[in-house]
Coordinates of C-alpha atoms in Angstrom, one line a residue:
Chain A
X1 CA 0.1 -0.1 0.0
X2 CA 2.5 2.6 1.1
X3 CA 4.5 1.7 -2.4
X4 CA 1.1 2.2 -4.5
X5 CA 0.8 5.7 -2.9
X6 CA 4.6 6.6 -2.9
X7 CA 4.2 5.9 -6.9
X8 CA 0.7 7.9 -7.3
X9 CA 2.6 11.0 -5.4
X10 CA 5.8 10.7 -7.5
X11 CA 3.7 10.4 -10.4
X12 CA 1.7 13.3 -9.4
X13 CA 4.9 15.6 -8.4
X14 CA 6.2 14.9 -11.9
X15 CA 3.1 15.8 -13.4
X16 CA 2.9 18.9 -11.4
X17 CA 6.4 19.7 -12.7
X18 CA 5.7 19.7 -16.2
X19 CA 3.2 21.7 -16.0
X20 CA 4.2 24.4 -13.5
X21 CA 7.8 24.6 -16.1
X22 CA 5.3 25.4 -19.2
X23 CA 5.0 29.5 -19.6
X24 CA 1.0 29.7 -19.4
X25 CA 0.0 30.9 -15.9
X26 CA -3.2 28.9 -15.8
X27 CA -1.2 25.7 -16.7
X28 CA 1.2 26.9 -13.6
X29 CA -2.1 26.8 -11.6
X30 CA -3.0 23.3 -12.8
X31 CA 0.2 22.2 -11.8
X32 CA 0.2 24.1 -8.4
X33 CA -3.1 21.9 -7.1
X34 CA -1.4 18.3 -8.0
X35 CA 1.5 19.2 -6.2
X36 CA -0.2 20.7 -3.2
X37 CA -2.3 17.6 -3.6
X38 CA 0.6 15.0 -3.7
X39 CA 1.7 17.2 -0.3
X40 CA -1.1 16.0 1.2
X41 CA -0.9 13.0 0.2
X42 CA 2.9 12.4 1.1
X43 CA 2.0 13.6 4.6
X44 CA -0.3 10.9 4.5
X45 CA 1.8 8.3 3.7
X46 CA 4.5 9.4 6.2
X47 CA 2.2 9.1 8.9
X48 CA 2.1 5.1 8.8
X49 CA -1.3 3.5 6.9
X50 CA -2.9 1.1 9.5
X51 CA -6.3 -0.3 8.0
X52 CA -7.2 -0.6 11.3
X53 CA -9.6 0.6 13.5
X54 CA -11.1 4.4 13.5
X55 CA -9.0 6.5 16.6
X56 CA -11.8 6.1 19.2
X57 CA -11.6 4.9 22.8
X58 CA -14.0 2.9 24.4
X59 CA -16.6 4.5 26.8
X60 CA -14.4 4.3 30.7
X61 CA -11.5 3.0 28.9
X62 CA -8.1 5.2 28.8
X63 CA -6.7 4.2 25.4
X64 CA -8.1 2.5 22.7
X65 CA -8.1 -1.4 22.6
X66 CA -5.8 -2.6 19.7
X67 CA -4.0 -1.2 16.8
X68 CA -5.8 2.2 15.4
X69 CA -5.7 4.6 12.6
X70 CA -3.2 7.5 13.3
X71 CA -5.6 10.7 13.0
X72 CA -3.0 13.7 13.4
X73 CA -1.9 13.5 10.0
X74 CA -5.1 13.2 8.7
X75 CA -5.9 16.7 10.7
X76 CA -2.8 18.0 9.6
X77 CA -3.8 17.3 6.0
X78 CA -7.6 19.2 6.5
X79 CA -5.8 22.3 8.2
X80 CA -3.4 21.9 4.9
X81 CA -6.3 21.3 2.8
X82 CA -8.2 24.2 3.7
X83 CA -5.2 26.6 3.4
X84 CA -4.6 25.2 0.0
X85 CA -8.1 26.3 -1.0
X86 CA -8.1 29.5 0.1
X87 CA -4.7 30.4 -1.4
X88 CA -5.4 28.1 -4.7
X89 CA -8.8 30.9 -4.7
X90 CA -6.2 33.7 -4.4
X91 CA -4.4 33.0 -7.2
X92 CA -7.1 32.1 -9.7
X93 CA -8.4 35.2 -8.9
X94 CA -5.1 36.9 -9.2
X95 CA -4.1 35.5 -12.6
X96 CA -7.8 36.3 -14.2
X97 CA -6.6 40.0 -13.0
X98 CA -3.3 39.6 -14.7
X99 CA -5.4 38.3 -17.7
X100 CA -7.6 41.4 -17.6
X101 CA -5.0 43.9 -16.7
X102 CA -2.1 43.1 -18.9
X103 CA -3.7 41.1 -21.9
X104 CA -1.8 38.1 -21.7
X105 CA -1.1 34.8 -19.9
X106 CA 2.5 34.3 -20.5
X107 CA 4.7 34.4 -18.4
X108 CA 7.7 35.7 -20.5
X109 CA 5.3 38.3 -21.8
X110 CA 4.5 40.1 -17.5
X111 CA 7.3 42.7 -17.9
X112 CA 5.4 45.8 -16.7
X113 CA 7.4 45.8 -13.0
X114 CA 10.7 45.2 -14.2
X115 CA 10.6 46.3 -18.3
X116 CA 13.4 45.2 -20.7
X117 CA 16.3 47.6 -20.7
X118 CA 15.9 49.9 -24.1
X119 CA 18.9 50.2 -26.2
X120 CA 20.5 53.1 -25.7
X121 CA 19.6 56.3 -28.3
Chain B
X1 CA 2.2 33.0 32.6
X2 CA 0.8 32.4 29.2
X3 CA -0.8 36.0 28.6
X4 CA 2.0 37.1 27.7
X5 CA 3.3 34.6 25.2
X6 CA -0.1 35.1 23.7
X7 CA -0.9 39.2 23.8
X8 CA 1.6 39.8 20.9
X9 CA -0.9 37.2 18.4
X10 CA -4.3 38.9 20.3
X11 CA -3.4 42.6 19.7
X12 CA -2.7 42.7 15.7
X13 CA -5.8 40.6 15.3
X14 CA -8.1 42.5 17.4
X15 CA -6.9 45.4 16.1
X16 CA -7.4 44.0 12.7
X17 CA -10.9 43.3 13.2
X18 CA -11.7 46.5 14.7
X19 CA -9.7 48.9 11.9
X20 CA -11.9 46.5 9.6
X21 CA -14.9 47.5 11.0
X22 CA -13.8 51.0 11.0
X23 CA -12.2 51.0 7.7
X24 CA -14.3 53.8 6.4
X25 CA -13.5 56.6 9.0
X26 CA -10.8 57.8 10.0
X27 CA -10.8 55.8 13.4
X28 CA -9.6 53.4 11.6
X29 CA -6.2 54.8 10.7
X30 CA -5.9 55.6 14.9
X31 CA -6.9 52.4 15.8
X32 CA -4.1 50.9 14.2
X33 CA -1.6 53.1 15.6
X34 CA -2.9 52.5 19.0
X35 CA -2.7 49.0 18.6
X36 CA 1.1 49.1 17.1
X37 CA 1.3 51.0 20.7
X38 CA -0.3 48.3 22.7
X39 CA 1.8 45.7 21.0
X40 CA 5.1 47.4 21.4
X41 CA 4.2 47.6 25.4
X42 CA 3.5 44.4 25.6
X43 CA 6.9 42.9 23.3
X44 CA 8.8 44.9 26.3
X45 CA 7.2 43.2 28.7
X46 CA 7.8 40.0 27.0
X47 CA 11.6 40.8 26.9
X48 CA 11.8 41.7 30.0
X49 CA 10.4 38.6 31.1
X50 CA 12.8 36.4 29.1
X51 CA 15.8 38.3 30.4
X52 CA 15.0 37.4 34.1
X53 CA 13.8 34.1 33.2
X54 CA 15.5 32.9 30.3
X55 CA 13.2 30.3 27.7
X56 CA 9.1 31.1 29.1
X57 CA 6.9 29.0 27.2
X58 CA 2.9 28.5 27.6
X59 CA 0.8 25.3 26.3
X60 CA -2.3 27.0 24.4
X61 CA -5.5 24.8 25.6
X62 CA -3.7 23.0 28.4
X63 CA -2.5 20.4 25.8
X64 CA 1.1 19.2 27.8
X65 CA 4.0 19.1 25.0
X66 CA 4.4 18.2 22.7
X67 CA 0.7 17.3 21.9
X68 CA 0.0 20.4 22.1
X69 CA 0.9 23.8 20.4
X70 CA 3.3 25.4 22.1
X71 CA 4.4 28.8 22.4
X72 CA 7.9 29.7 23.1
X73 CA 10.0 33.0 23.8
X74 CA 13.7 32.5 24.0
X75 CA 15.7 36.1 23.6
X76 CA 16.3 35.6 20.0
X77 CA 11.9 35.3 19.3
X78 CA 11.6 38.3 22.4
X79 CA 13.9 40.5 20.4
X80 CA 12.6 39.6 16.7
X81 CA 8.5 40.5 18.1
X82 CA 11.0 43.5 19.8
X83 CA 12.1 45.2 16.9
X84 CA 8.6 43.8 14.7
X85 CA 6.5 46.6 17.2
X86 CA 8.9 48.7 16.4
X87 CA 8.6 48.6 12.9
X88 CA 4.8 48.1 13.1
X89 CA 4.5 51.4 15.2
X90 CA 7.1 53.2 12.7
X91 CA 4.9 52.7 9.7
X92 CA 1.2 52.5 11.3
X93 CA 2.4 56.6 12.5
X94 CA 3.9 57.0 8.5
X95 CA 0.6 55.4 7.1
X96 CA -1.7 57.9 8.4
X97 CA 0.0 60.2 6.0
X98 CA 1.0 57.6 3.0
X99 CA -2.5 54.7 2.9
X100 CA -5.1 57.5 1.3
X101 CA -8.4 56.8 1.2
X102 CA -9.0 54.6 -1.4
X103 CA -6.8 51.8 0.1
X104 CA -8.0 52.2 3.9
X105 CA -11.7 51.6 2.6
X106 CA -10.1 48.1 0.6
X107 CA -8.9 47.5 4.0
X108 CA -5.1 48.5 4.3
X109 CA -5.2 48.6 8.1
X110 CA -6.6 45.4 8.4
X111 CA -4.1 43.4 5.8
X112 CA -1.5 45.7 7.6
X113 CA -2.5 44.2 11.4
X114 CA -3.0 40.2 10.3
X115 CA 0.5 40.3 8.8
X116 CA 2.2 41.6 12.4
X117 CA 0.0 39.3 13.7
X118 CA 0.9 36.7 11.1
X119 CA 4.9 37.6 11.9
X120 CA 4.4 37.5 15.3
X121 CA 2.9 33.7 15.5
X122 CA 6.0 33.2 13.6
X123 CA 8.1 34.4 15.7
X124 CA 6.6 32.8 18.8
X125 CA 5.4 29.0 17.8
X126 CA 7.4 26.0 19.2
X127 CA 5.4 24.2 16.6
X128 CA 6.0 23.0 13.1
X129 CA 2.9 22.7 11.8
X130 CA 2.2 26.0 13.4
X131 CA 4.7 27.6 12.1
X132 CA 3.2 26.6 8.9
X133 CA 0.1 28.0 9.3
X134 CA 1.2 31.5 10.8
X135 CA 3.7 31.3 7.2
X136 CA 0.2 31.5 4.9
X137 CA -1.1 34.2 8.0
X138 CA 1.5 36.3 6.6
X139 CA 1.1 35.4 3.4
X140 CA -2.4 35.9 2.9
X141 CA -2.4 39.3 3.8
X142 CA 1.1 39.9 2.0
X143 CA -0.8 39.0 -0.5
X144 CA -3.4 41.3 -0.4
X145 CA -1.3 44.7 0.4
X146 CA 1.0 43.8 -2.4
X147 CA -2.2 44.3 -5.2
X148 CA -4.3 46.8 -3.0
X149 CA -4.6 49.4 -5.4
X150 CA -4.2 47.1 -8.0
X151 CA -2.2 48.8 -10.4
X152 CA -0.4 47.5 -13.6
X153 CA 3.1 46.5 -11.7
X154 CA 0.8 45.9 -8.6
X155 CA -0.5 42.6 -10.4
X156 CA 2.8 41.5 -12.9
X157 CA 4.9 42.0 -9.4
X158 CA 2.2 39.9 -7.6
X159 CA 2.0 37.2 -9.9
X160 CA 5.9 36.4 -9.2
X161 CA 5.7 37.0 -5.6
X162 CA 2.7 34.6 -5.0
X163 CA 3.4 31.8 -7.7
X164 CA 7.2 31.6 -6.4
X165 CA 6.1 31.8 -2.2
X166 CA 3.7 28.6 -2.8
X167 CA 6.2 27.0 -4.1
X168 CA 7.9 27.7 -0.9
X169 CA 5.1 26.6 0.8
X170 CA 4.6 23.3 -0.7
X171 CA 8.0 22.3 0.1
X172 CA 7.5 23.4 2.9
X173 CA 4.6 21.3 4.0
X174 CA 6.4 18.4 2.2
X175 CA 9.1 18.5 4.4
X176 CA 7.0 18.7 7.9
X177 CA 4.9 15.6 6.5
X178 CA 8.5 13.7 5.8
X179 CA 9.8 14.6 9.1
X180 CA 7.1 13.6 11.6
X181 CA 6.6 10.0 9.4
X182 CA 10.6 10.0 10.6
X183 CA 10.4 11.1 14.4
X184 CA 6.1 11.4 15.2
X185 CA 6.4 14.9 16.4
X186 CA 5.9 18.4 15.2
X187 CA 6.9 19.9 18.7
X188 CA 10.8 21.6 18.4
X189 CA 11.6 20.9 21.8
X190 CA 11.0 17.5 21.1
X191 CA 12.1 17.2 17.6
X192 CA 15.8 18.6 18.5
X193 CA 15.5 15.1 20.7
X194 CA 13.8 12.8 18.1
X195 CA 16.2 13.6 15.3
X196 CA 19.1 12.2 17.8
X197 CA 17.7 9.2 17.2
X198 CA 16.8 8.7 13.6
X199 CA 19.7 6.4 11.9
X200 CA 19.2 7.0 8.7
X201 CA 21.5 10.9 8.2
X202 CA 20.9 10.5 5.0
X203 CA 17.0 10.9 4.4
X204 CA 17.9 13.2 8.0
X205 CA 19.7 15.8 5.1
X206 CA 17.4 15.7 2.1
X207 CA 14.4 16.9 4.6
X208 CA 17.1 19.0 5.8
X209 CA 17.3 20.8 1.8
X210 CA 13.5 20.9 2.2
X211 CA 13.9 23.0 4.9
X212 CA 16.8 24.7 2.9
X213 CA 15.3 25.4 0.2
X214 CA 11.8 26.6 1.4
X215 CA 13.1 28.8 4.2
X216 CA 15.7 29.8 1.6
X217 CA 12.8 31.3 -0.6
X218 CA 11.1 32.9 2.4
X219 CA 14.3 34.6 3.1
X220 CA 15.2 35.2 -0.4
X221 CA 18.9 33.6 -0.8
X222 CA 20.6 32.7 -3.9
X223 CA 19.5 31.7 -6.0
X224 CA 15.8 31.8 -5.2
X225 CA 15.5 35.1 -4.3
X226 CA 13.9 36.4 -8.1
X227 CA 10.5 37.2 -6.6
X228 CA 11.6 39.4 -4.4
X229 CA 13.3 42.7 -6.6
X230 CA 10.4 42.1 -9.3
X231 CA 7.9 42.9 -6.8
X232 CA 8.9 45.0 -4.0
X233 CA 8.8 48.3 -5.8
X234 CA 5.2 48.3 -6.6
X235 CA 3.1 48.6 -3.7
X236 CA 2.8 51.8 -1.4
X237 CA 5.6 53.1 -0.3
X238 CA 4.3 51.7 3.8
X239 CA 3.9 48.4 2.3
X240 CA 7.3 48.0 1.0
X241 CA 8.7 49.3 4.4
X242 CA 6.9 46.4 6.2
X243 CA 7.8 43.9 3.6
X244 CA 11.8 44.4 3.6
X245 CA 11.8 45.0 7.2
X246 CA 10.3 41.8 8.4
X247 CA 8.8 38.9 6.0
X248 CA 12.8 38.0 4.7
X249 CA 13.8 38.3 8.4
X250 CA 10.8 35.7 9.3
X251 CA 12.4 33.4 6.9
X252 CA 15.8 33.6 8.2
X253 CA 14.7 33.7 12.0
X254 CA 12.9 29.8 10.4
X255 CA 16.3 29.8 9.1
X256 CA 18.2 30.3 12.1
X257 CA 16.0 28.0 14.3
X258 CA 15.7 25.3 12.5
X259 CA 19.5 24.5 11.3
X260 CA 20.6 25.3 15.2
X261 CA 18.0 23.1 17.2
X262 CA 16.6 20.8 14.4
X263 CA 18.8 19.9 11.9
X264 CA 22.3 20.0 13.8
X265 CA 23.5 16.4 12.6
X266 CA 25.6 17.2 9.4
X267 CA 26.7 20.8 9.9
X268 CA 29.9 19.6 7.9
X269 CA 27.0 19.0 4.7
X270 CA 24.2 22.1 6.1
X271 CA 26.3 24.3 7.1
X272 CA 28.9 24.7 4.4
X273 CA 26.0 24.9 1.6
X274 CA 24.6 27.5 3.4
X275 CA 27.9 29.4 3.6
X276 CA 28.6 29.2 0.0
X277 CA 24.8 30.5 -0.4
X278 CA 25.7 33.3 1.7
X279 CA 28.4 34.5 0.1
X280 CA 26.9 33.9 -3.3
X281 CA 23.4 35.6 -2.0
X282 CA 25.7 38.5 -0.9
X283 CA 27.5 39.1 -4.3
X284 CA 24.2 39.0 -6.7
X285 CA 22.6 40.8 -4.3
X286 CA 25.3 44.0 -4.5
X287 CA 25.6 43.8 -8.2
X288 CA 22.3 43.4 -8.8
X289 CA 21.5 46.9 -7.3
X290 CA 24.3 48.4 -9.1
X291 CA 22.6 47.4 -12.3
X292 CA 19.5 49.4 -11.1
X293 CA 18.0 53.1 -11.5
X294 CA 14.7 53.3 -9.8
X295 CA 15.2 54.2 -5.7
X296 CA 13.5 51.4 -4.4
X297 CA 14.5 48.9 -7.1
X298 CA 18.2 49.3 -5.5
X299 CA 17.1 48.9 -1.9
X300 CA 15.3 45.5 -2.7
X301 CA 18.5 44.0 -4.1
X302 CA 20.3 45.1 -1.2
X303 CA 17.3 43.5 1.1
X304 CA 19.1 40.2 -0.4
X305 CA 22.5 41.0 0.0
X306 CA 22.2 41.6 3.4
X307 CA 20.3 38.3 3.7
X308 CA 23.4 36.7 3.2
X309 CA 25.7 38.4 6.1
X310 CA 22.7 37.1 8.8
X311 CA 22.9 33.5 6.9
X312 CA 26.7 34.1 7.1
X313 CA 26.3 34.3 10.5
X314 CA 24.6 30.6 10.7
X315 CA 26.6 29.1 8.6
X316 CA 30.1 29.9 10.7
X317 CA 27.8 29.0 13.9
X318 CA 30.2 29.5 16.1
X319 CA 29.0 31.8 19.6
X320 CA 30.2 35.3 17.7
X321 CA 28.9 34.1 14.0
X322 CA 25.7 33.8 15.7
X323 CA 25.6 36.8 17.9
X324 CA 26.1 38.7 14.8
X325 CA 23.4 37.2 13.0
X326 CA 21.1 37.8 15.3
X327 CA 22.5 41.4 16.0
X328 CA 22.5 42.3 12.1
X329 CA 18.8 40.8 12.2
X330 CA 17.9 43.7 14.6
X331 CA 20.4 46.2 13.0
X332 CA 19.0 45.5 9.2
X333 CA 15.0 45.5 10.1
X334 CA 15.8 49.1 11.3
X335 CA 17.2 50.3 8.5
X336 CA 16.0 49.1 6.1
X337 CA 12.3 49.8 6.6
X338 CA 13.6 53.1 7.5
X339 CA 15.4 53.6 3.8
X340 CA 11.7 52.3 2.1
X341 CA 9.9 55.2 4.3
X342 CA 12.8 58.1 3.2
X343 CA 12.5 56.9 -0.1
X344 CA 8.8 57.6 0.0
X345 CA 9.1 61.1 0.6
X346 CA 11.8 61.3 -1.9
X347 CA 8.7 60.4 -3.9
X348 CA 6.4 62.5 -2.7
X349 CA 8.6 65.7 -2.8
X350 CA 10.1 64.7 -6.1
X351 CA 7.9 62.5 -8.2
X352 CA 10.3 60.0 -8.9
X353 CA 11.4 56.9 -7.6
X354 CA 13.8 56.6 -11.1
X355 CA 17.0 58.4 -10.1
X356 CA 17.5 60.2 -14.0
X357 CA 14.1 62.2 -13.2
X358 CA 15.2 63.3 -9.7
X359 CA 17.2 65.7 -7.2
X360 CA 17.8 68.7 -5.7
X361 CA 16.6 67.4 -2.6
X362 CA 20.0 68.0 -0.6
X363 CA 19.5 71.9 -1.3
X364 CA 16.1 72.4 -0.2
X365 CA 15.4 69.2 1.9
X366 CA 18.3 69.0 4.2
X367 CA 16.8 67.3 6.9
X368 CA 15.3 64.4 4.1
X369 CA 19.2 64.3 3.6
X370 CA 20.8 63.9 6.6
X371 CA 17.5 61.7 7.9
X372 CA 19.1 59.4 4.6
X373 CA 23.0 59.8 4.8
X374 CA 21.9 57.8 9.1
X375 CA 21.0 54.6 7.7
X376 CA 22.4 54.7 3.8
X377 CA 26.4 54.5 5.9
X378 CA 24.4 52.1 8.5
X379 CA 23.7 49.9 5.9
X380 CA 26.9 50.2 4.2
X381 CA 28.8 49.6 7.4
X382 CA 30.5 53.4 8.9
X383 CA 31.8 53.5 12.2
X384 CA 29.8 54.4 14.6
X385 CA 26.3 53.1 13.2
X386 CA 25.0 50.4 13.8
X387 CA 25.7 48.2 10.7
X388 CA 29.5 48.8 11.4
X389 CA 29.4 46.9 14.2
X390 CA 27.1 44.4 13.0
X391 CA 29.5 43.8 10.2
X392 CA 33.1 44.1 12.6
X393 CA 31.1 40.9 14.2
X394 CA 30.5 38.9 11.4
X395 CA 34.1 39.6 9.9
X396 CA 36.3 39.2 12.9
X397 CA 34.0 35.9 13.3
X398 CA 35.0 34.7 9.9
X399 CA 38.7 35.2 10.2
X400 CA 38.5 33.8 14.2
X401 CA 37.6 30.3 12.2
X402 CA 40.5 31.2 9.5
X403 CA 37.8 32.4 6.8
X404 CA 39.7 34.7 4.6
X405 CA 37.9 34.2 1.2
X406 CA 34.8 35.0 3.4
X407 CA 35.6 37.3 4.8
X408 CA 37.0 39.7 2.4
X409 CA 34.3 39.6 0.1
X410 CA 31.8 40.6 3.2
X411 CA 34.5 43.3 3.3
X412 CA 33.9 44.0 -0.6
X413 CA 30.2 43.3 -0.9
X414 CA 30.5 46.5 2.3
X415 CA 32.4 48.0 -0.2
X416 CA 30.1 48.3 -3.2
X417 CA 27.2 48.6 -1.1
X418 CA 28.6 52.8 -0.5
X419 CA 28.8 52.6 -4.0
X420 CA 24.8 52.0 -4.1
X421 CA 24.4 54.6 -1.6
X422 CA 26.6 57.2 -3.2
X423 CA 24.6 56.5 -6.3
X424 CA 21.6 57.3 -4.9
X425 CA 22.9 60.4 -3.0
X426 CA 24.7 61.8 -6.4
X427 CA 21.3 61.6 -8.4
X428 CA 18.3 62.2 -5.8
X429 CA 20.0 64.4 -3.8
X430 CA 23.0 66.3 -5.0
X431 CA 22.3 67.0 -8.6
X432 CA 19.7 69.7 -9.4
X433 CA 16.1 68.5 -10.1
X434 CA 16.0 67.5 -14.3
X435 CA 12.4 70.0 -14.1
X436 CA 14.1 72.5 -12.3
X437 CA 11.6 71.7 -8.9
X438 CA 13.0 72.5 -5.2
X439 CA 11.7 69.4 -3.9
X440 CA 11.7 71.6 -0.3
X441 CA 9.7 69.8 2.7
X442 CA 7.2 72.8 2.9
X443 CA 5.3 70.7 -0.1
X444 CA 3.9 68.5 2.3
X445 CA 1.4 69.4 4.5
X446 CA 2.7 70.0 8.3
X447 CA 0.5 67.7 9.5
X448 CA 1.1 64.5 7.1
X449 CA 5.3 65.9 7.4
X450 CA 5.3 64.9 10.6
X451 CA 3.7 61.7 10.1
X452 CA 6.3 61.2 7.0
X453 CA 8.7 62.4 9.2
X454 CA 8.7 61.1 12.9
X455 CA 9.4 57.4 12.1
X456 CA 12.0 58.2 9.8
X457 CA 13.4 60.2 12.5
X458 CA 12.7 57.4 15.3
X459 CA 13.7 54.3 13.5
X460 CA 17.3 57.0 12.5
X461 CA 17.9 57.9 16.1
X462 CA 17.9 54.0 17.0
X463 CA 20.6 53.4 14.4
X464 CA 22.5 56.4 15.7
X465 CA 21.9 55.0 19.6
X466 CA 22.3 51.0 18.8
X467 CA 25.6 52.6 17.2
X468 CA 26.9 54.6 20.3
X469 CA 26.3 52.4 22.6
X470 CA 26.4 48.4 20.8
X471 CA 27.1 47.2 24.4
X472 CA 23.6 46.2 25.3
X473 CA 22.4 44.6 22.2
X474 CA 25.9 43.1 21.9
X475 CA 25.1 41.4 25.0
X476 CA 21.7 40.3 23.9
X477 CA 23.2 39.4 20.9
X478 CA 25.6 36.9 22.5
X479 CA 23.0 35.3 25.4
X480 CA 20.4 34.7 22.2
X481 CA 23.7 32.9 20.3
X482 CA 24.5 31.0 23.4
X483 CA 20.7 29.8 23.9
X484 CA 20.7 28.9 20.3
X485 CA 24.2 26.8 20.8
X486 CA 23.0 25.5 23.7
X487 CA 19.0 23.7 23.3
X488 CA 19.1 22.5 26.7
X489 CA 17.1 25.4 28.3
X490 CA 14.8 25.9 25.7
X491 CA 13.5 22.2 25.5
X492 CA 13.4 22.2 29.1
X493 CA 11.0 24.4 29.1
X494 CA 9.1 23.4 26.3
X495 CA 9.0 19.9 27.7
X496 CA 9.2 20.4 31.2
X497 CA 12.2 18.6 32.0
X498 CA 10.5 15.3 31.3
X499 CA 12.9 12.8 30.3

């Protein structure tokens, strides 16, 4: 199971990097979504996979009986998903604004803040 | 004791909410000033506590470490919160005149205080995942501030800033995941013990590299700094100043924290890389600045160059070098924020920040000229200003371990810094204005003039004060460095001395 998930993470990261190397900002954003999900999956896998019971403690007991799934990575991923979603929504709107204001999504064409040096007159 | 650690977080967030509610009225901006003043008082109390009791820690929500989230302040954290509060107060006073009604209605003051809260959180947390959350708080607030107003340059710079910082975030998160998988803990004090039991040092080094790259992007290290000069010259001057002062320094702080407390298993590898990176950061930053002709672009490249000095202190990892890094951090935040504030005044008087299009400031605004010379000379390392001592300590630390090359490089970069500062001085201050304008300070209304010059004069005064009396800050930096090099009290304070 770990091997399968590790390969999945690897494939996701590879696809994400391929997309992020593109000059189009929209492709970059798709890459960003993939790589954040790969990171989440990585945390999940690194937190050990136990195909066991949910981490519930029986009434009156102090500790759960037997092996249970690790709840902490799931809490971390949940936080990361929420934050990642917020940041992605911002980035999407920013790219939309960039397209409206600059008229292009090609990152090589975006030179308003850093104009190319003109040849000396 | 926990209130003193949570107040530096509660005050900015409460201020942000109040300022957002009152964003249509003039009261909003005064709330921001009042909040920053309260923060400064709290930071002073925190500093006093940290000096008296050593490392102080508080468990949030009553969960004992390492299970809950710990807030912890050693001398480095307390000093960083202190200088953050000083910058917050200076910039919020400056913003009274600098930020117009339109940006205020868009929520400038709320975002600004949110940013300060995020920065304080990053300095005070003792939990790695919590550090990630604070980075995100800081990041989203800085995104908002950067593009507030929505001019073309801002959007353009914002795209580069946002994309590169998001990549760093993903790397940071992956590093956290892998480190947790290896050690089973996220509490930084607990991690410092747990990494010693990790047998696979190679894997640990890989994770250390992930953290180095992630924090390296935040700190604008070579070769990861390209987002900084692309973005920092585009927003309002108040925003530039607070970014220049604080944001990259959070990255440096995180590097110092992680690479003294957790990743000290193979300093021969990690800190050698840091040393090379520090040297290259210094030299590329200063050469990049030499090629620019806009005040804010020159200053932006100098941030990169100066970050190199701080990382140099971390890379050498001797008590003196670390003390130098801490000293440099404090000095640099005050000086750099001040230079951006002065650039704002200069732009207001002359109409531009492009050096070819301005001039005449020395003749018609001599006060501003003096106020510029203090931080500019301090940045370059002239005695008796704060930058001289910061550079002196680092160069001495490098010479002590016979790092002739890096010491020479640090001195050379100081020399080249003077070149850039002279360029600004000659063009903006000495040369006459190309359109014949006499940019006197009286062109600004008296109230606005006071709001603009008071923070500038205050920060310049701080620079001179540190320069003339370096001993208190040096003692503080040395004590902070000692705490960094021997994490036992830090670990004991967080984990309660448990075995």
